[in-house]
Tab-separated table of C-alpha atoms in Angstrom:
chain	number	residue	atom	x	y	z
A	1	MET	CA	-7.357	34.020	35.895
A	2	PRO	CA	-11.118	34.517	36.271
A	3	VAL	CA	-13.283	31.455	35.648
A	4	LYS	CA	-15.016	33.065	32.645
A	5	GLN	CA	-11.660	33.837	30.968
A	6	PHE	CA	-10.399	30.316	31.771
A	7	VAL	CA	-13.510	28.708	30.264
A	8	SER	CA	-13.163	30.956	27.203
A	9	SER	CA	-9.496	29.929	26.807
A	10	VAL	CA	-10.356	26.240	27.153
A	11	ALA	CA	-13.168	26.595	24.606
A	12	TRP	CA	-10.794	28.320	22.141
A	13	LEU	CA	-8.171	25.581	22.597
A	14	ALA	CA	-10.810	22.879	22.139
A	15	ALA	CA	-12.067	24.537	18.946
A	16	ALA	CA	-8.496	24.837	17.624
A	17	SER	CA	-7.851	21.169	18.419
A	18	VAL	CA	-11.043	20.040	16.701
A	19	SER	CA	-10.189	22.164	13.674
A	20	SER	CA	-6.692	20.621	13.523
A	21	LEU	CA	-8.129	17.142	13.819
A	22	ALA	CA	-10.637	17.851	11.062
A	23	MET	CA	-7.885	19.198	8.819
A	24	ALA	CA	-5.652	16.205	9.493
A	25	SER	CA	-8.486	13.792	8.822
A	26	THR	CA	-9.294	15.166	5.354
A	27	ILE	CA	-6.454	13.144	3.787
A	28	GLU	CA	-6.503	9.397	4.348
A	29	LEU	CA	-3.491	7.232	3.467
A	30	SER	CA	-3.898	3.628	2.347
A	31	ASP	CA	-1.756	0.816	0.945
A	32	PRO	CA	1.674	2.309	1.697
A	33	ALA	CA	4.619	0.243	0.444
A	34	VAL	CA	8.347	0.507	-0.259
A	35	ARG	CA	10.035	-1.690	-2.824
A	36	ALA	CA	12.857	-3.898	-1.514
A	37	MET	CA	16.007	-3.436	-3.566
A	38	PRO	CA	19.106	-5.561	-4.149
A	39	PRO	CA	22.061	-4.826	-1.831
A	40	GLY	CA	23.980	-1.768	-3.005
A	41	ALA	CA	21.041	-0.284	-4.924
A	42	PRO	CA	21.245	3.526	-4.782
A	43	ALA	CA	17.493	4.200	-4.876
A	44	SER	CA	14.032	2.804	-4.278
A	45	GLY	CA	10.414	3.823	-4.690
A	46	ALA	CA	7.565	4.199	-2.230
A	47	TYR	CA	3.876	4.112	-3.020
A	48	VAL	CA	0.618	5.108	-1.303
A	49	THR	CA	-2.946	6.141	-2.122
A	50	LEU	CA	-4.110	9.513	-0.793
A	51	THR	CA	-7.864	9.955	-0.419
A	52	ASN	CA	-9.180	13.487	0.028
A	53	HIS	CA	-12.359	13.687	2.119
A	54	SER	CA	-12.633	17.481	1.811
A	55	ASP	CA	-14.471	19.806	-0.578
A	56	GLN	CA	-11.201	21.342	-1.786
A	57	GLU	CA	-8.430	20.015	-3.990
A	58	ARG	CA	-5.298	19.336	-1.917
A	59	PHE	CA	-1.660	19.150	-3.031
A	60	LEU	CA	1.145	16.884	-1.891
A	61	VAL	CA	4.233	19.103	-2.264
A	62	GLY	CA	6.953	17.171	-0.470
A	63	VAL	CA	7.993	14.034	1.332
A	64	GLU	CA	10.585	13.689	4.078
A	65	SER	CA	12.346	10.594	5.409
A	66	ASP	CA	15.596	9.750	7.167
A	67	ALA	CA	15.748	6.601	5.021
A	68	ALA	CA	17.482	8.400	2.126
A	69	ASP	CA	19.649	11.426	1.398
A	70	THR	CA	17.055	12.798	-1.024
A	71	VAL	CA	13.314	12.128	-1.125
A	72	GLU	CA	11.319	13.559	-4.031
A	73	ILE	CA	7.978	13.195	-5.767
A	74	HIS	CA	8.418	11.774	-9.270
A	75	ILE	CA	6.300	10.711	-12.199
A	76	SER	CA	7.430	7.875	-14.426
A	77	LYS	CA	6.355	6.561	-17.783
A	78	MET	CA	7.633	4.100	-20.325
A	79	GLU	CA	9.091	5.547	-23.520
A	80	GLY	CA	9.866	2.516	-25.663
A	81	ASP	CA	11.919	0.235	-23.454
A	82	THR	CA	13.145	3.081	-21.229
A	83	MET	CA	11.511	4.154	-17.969
A	84	VAL	CA	11.736	7.955	-17.832
A	85	MET	CA	11.254	9.621	-14.455
A	86	LYS	CA	10.839	13.310	-13.741
A	87	ARG	CA	10.662	15.178	-10.481
A	88	VAL	CA	7.374	17.045	-10.094
A	89	PRO	CA	6.546	19.981	-7.799
A	90	HIS	CA	3.311	18.457	-6.497
A	91	VAL	CA	0.600	15.837	-6.869
A	92	ALA	CA	-3.007	17.054	-6.897
A	93	VAL	CA	-5.485	15.146	-4.744
A	94	PRO	CA	-8.946	16.081	-6.076
A	95	ALA	CA	-11.803	17.041	-3.738
A	96	HIS	CA	-13.559	13.828	-2.675
A	97	GLY	CA	-11.100	11.907	-4.855
A	98	GLN	CA	-7.826	10.007	-4.822
A	99	ALA	CA	-4.253	10.317	-5.980
A	100	MET	CA	-2.477	6.999	-6.375
A	101	LEU	CA	1.295	6.967	-6.048
A	102	LYS	CA	2.167	3.682	-7.745
A	103	PRO	CA	4.703	2.124	-10.104
A	104	GLY	CA	4.382	3.503	-13.609
A	105	GLY	CA	2.992	6.846	-12.388
A	106	TYR	CA	3.515	9.231	-9.516
A	107	HIS	CA	5.700	7.818	-6.754
A	108	ILE	CA	8.033	8.761	-3.936
A	109	MET	CA	11.658	8.459	-5.054
A	110	MET	CA	14.270	7.775	-2.383
A	111	ILE	CA	17.801	8.475	-3.560
A	112	GLY	CA	20.965	7.661	-1.612
A	113	LEU	CA	19.485	5.050	0.694
A	114	ALA	CA	20.748	5.249	4.290
A	115	LYS	CA	20.781	1.437	4.491
A	116	PRO	CA	19.542	-1.476	2.397
A	117	PHE	CA	15.822	-2.142	2.724
A	118	LYS	CA	14.922	-5.686	3.725
A	119	VAL	CA	11.501	-7.233	3.236
A	120	GLY	CA	9.513	-6.642	6.408
A	121	ASP	CA	11.332	-3.432	7.413
A	122	GLN	CA	9.208	-0.349	8.095
A	123	VAL	CA	10.149	3.025	6.587
A	124	LYS	CA	8.893	6.257	8.154
A	125	PHE	CA	7.882	9.249	6.045
A	126	THR	CA	6.278	12.640	6.528
A	127	LEU	CA	4.038	13.770	3.672
A	128	VAL	CA	3.942	17.555	3.343
A	129	MET	CA	0.803	19.180	1.971
A	130	LYS	CA	0.679	22.628	0.342
A	131	ASN	CA	-1.334	24.035	3.270
A	132	GLY	CA	1.508	23.098	5.652
A	133	GLU	CA	-0.126	19.953	6.990
A	134	ARG	CA	2.397	17.209	7.778
A	135	ILE	CA	1.052	13.652	7.637
A	136	PRO	CA	3.105	10.817	9.152
A	137	MET	CA	3.253	7.567	7.208
A	138	GLN	CA	4.919	4.238	7.879
A	139	ALA	CA	5.313	1.867	4.948
A	140	PRO	CA	6.357	-1.796	4.919
A	141	VAL	CA	9.178	-2.910	2.644
A	142	MET	CA	7.839	-5.501	0.185
A	143	SER	CA	9.441	-7.944	-2.218
A	144	PRO	CA	8.929	-7.550	-5.997
A	145	GLU	CA	6.438	-10.424	-5.801
A	146	GLN	CA	4.468	-8.677	-3.047
A	147	MET	CA	4.574	-5.451	-5.071
A	148	ALA	CA	2.922	-7.122	-8.097
A	149	SER	CA	-0.532	-5.939	-6.962
A	150	TYR	CA	0.674	-2.312	-7.204
A	151	MET	CA	1.668	-2.639	-10.862
A	152	PRO	CA	-0.452	-1.278	-13.708
A	153	ALA	CA	-1.712	-3.917	-16.152
A	154	GLY	CA	1.003	-5.007	-18.567
A	155	MET	CA	3.911	-3.725	-16.480
A	156	SER	CA	6.235	-5.855	-14.399
A	157	MET	CA	8.503	-4.904	-11.509
A	158	LYS	CA	11.528	-5.331	-13.790
A	159	HIS	CA	10.570	-1.969	-15.297
A	160	MET	CA	10.800	-0.400	-11.851
A	161	ASP	CA	14.273	-1.616	-10.853
A	162	HIS	CA	15.809	1.698	-9.803
A	163	SER	CA	19.162	-0.029	-9.281
A	164	THR	CA	19.673	-0.163	-13.068
A	165	MET	CA	19.517	3.617	-13.558
A	166	LYS	CA	22.527	5.089	-15.298
A	167	HIS	CA	23.914	7.288	-12.528
A	168	ASP	CA	27.447	7.827	-13.826
A	169	ASP	CA	26.518	10.104	-16.742
A	170	MET	CA	24.099	12.347	-14.859
A	171	LYS	CA	24.505	15.880	-13.521
A	172	SER	CA	24.197	16.601	-9.811
A	173	HIS	CA	20.742	17.534	-8.528
A	174	GLU	CA	20.207	18.083	-4.803
A	175	GLY	CA	22.367	15.206	-3.645
A	176	HIS	CA	21.499	12.889	-6.537
A	177	GLU	CA	22.919	12.536	-9.968
A	178	MET	CA	20.267	13.484	-12.499
A	179	LYS	CA	20.234	13.620	-16.283
A	180	ASP	CA	18.930	16.939	-17.594
A	181	LYS	CA	18.345	18.414	-14.119
A	182	ASP	CA	14.915	16.941	-13.245
A	183	GLU	CA	14.863	13.819	-15.377
A	184	HIS	CA	16.564	10.442	-15.273
A	185	SER	CA	16.006	7.143	-16.971
A	186	ALA	CA	16.525	3.454	-16.470
A	187	HIS	CA	17.113	1.345	-19.552
A	188	HIS	CA	15.820	-2.234	-19.477
């Protein structure tokens, strides 16, 4: 290979690498956490803040992890004394803004846990963005007391106990029993 062609190839590879690094660095992850659950609990939630440093809105469209049979993006809200959760197709991360995945709002739902989570464990995830970017994340498992700082004002972790969901009267949905296809609830 002639020197000029070699230098051109190296320059192209360097430019591609810099462009990949810039793309990867436009989303910053902070405060990841997974809620510890009682032994035998079928599900748990994970939380993180995504900060978008780019000029374009970005979309979180999926999450992967070997820690559970099914990992989905959900939104939850209280309706009376019932926590209603729905699977959503994406979470928008505004340009130069944040999307907070936290109890009482958007969160990562892990269904069919591979093993019980113990406080101090680390859970690995891959966040999948609409543009195909895959962002690795490792989140510590925290006790309900440690998770208190993630809770919206006026809400306690008892509202987020996924182990109390009524699974026996739900229809199947991608490896998890779901009421009304994309919705399930936990009564407290």
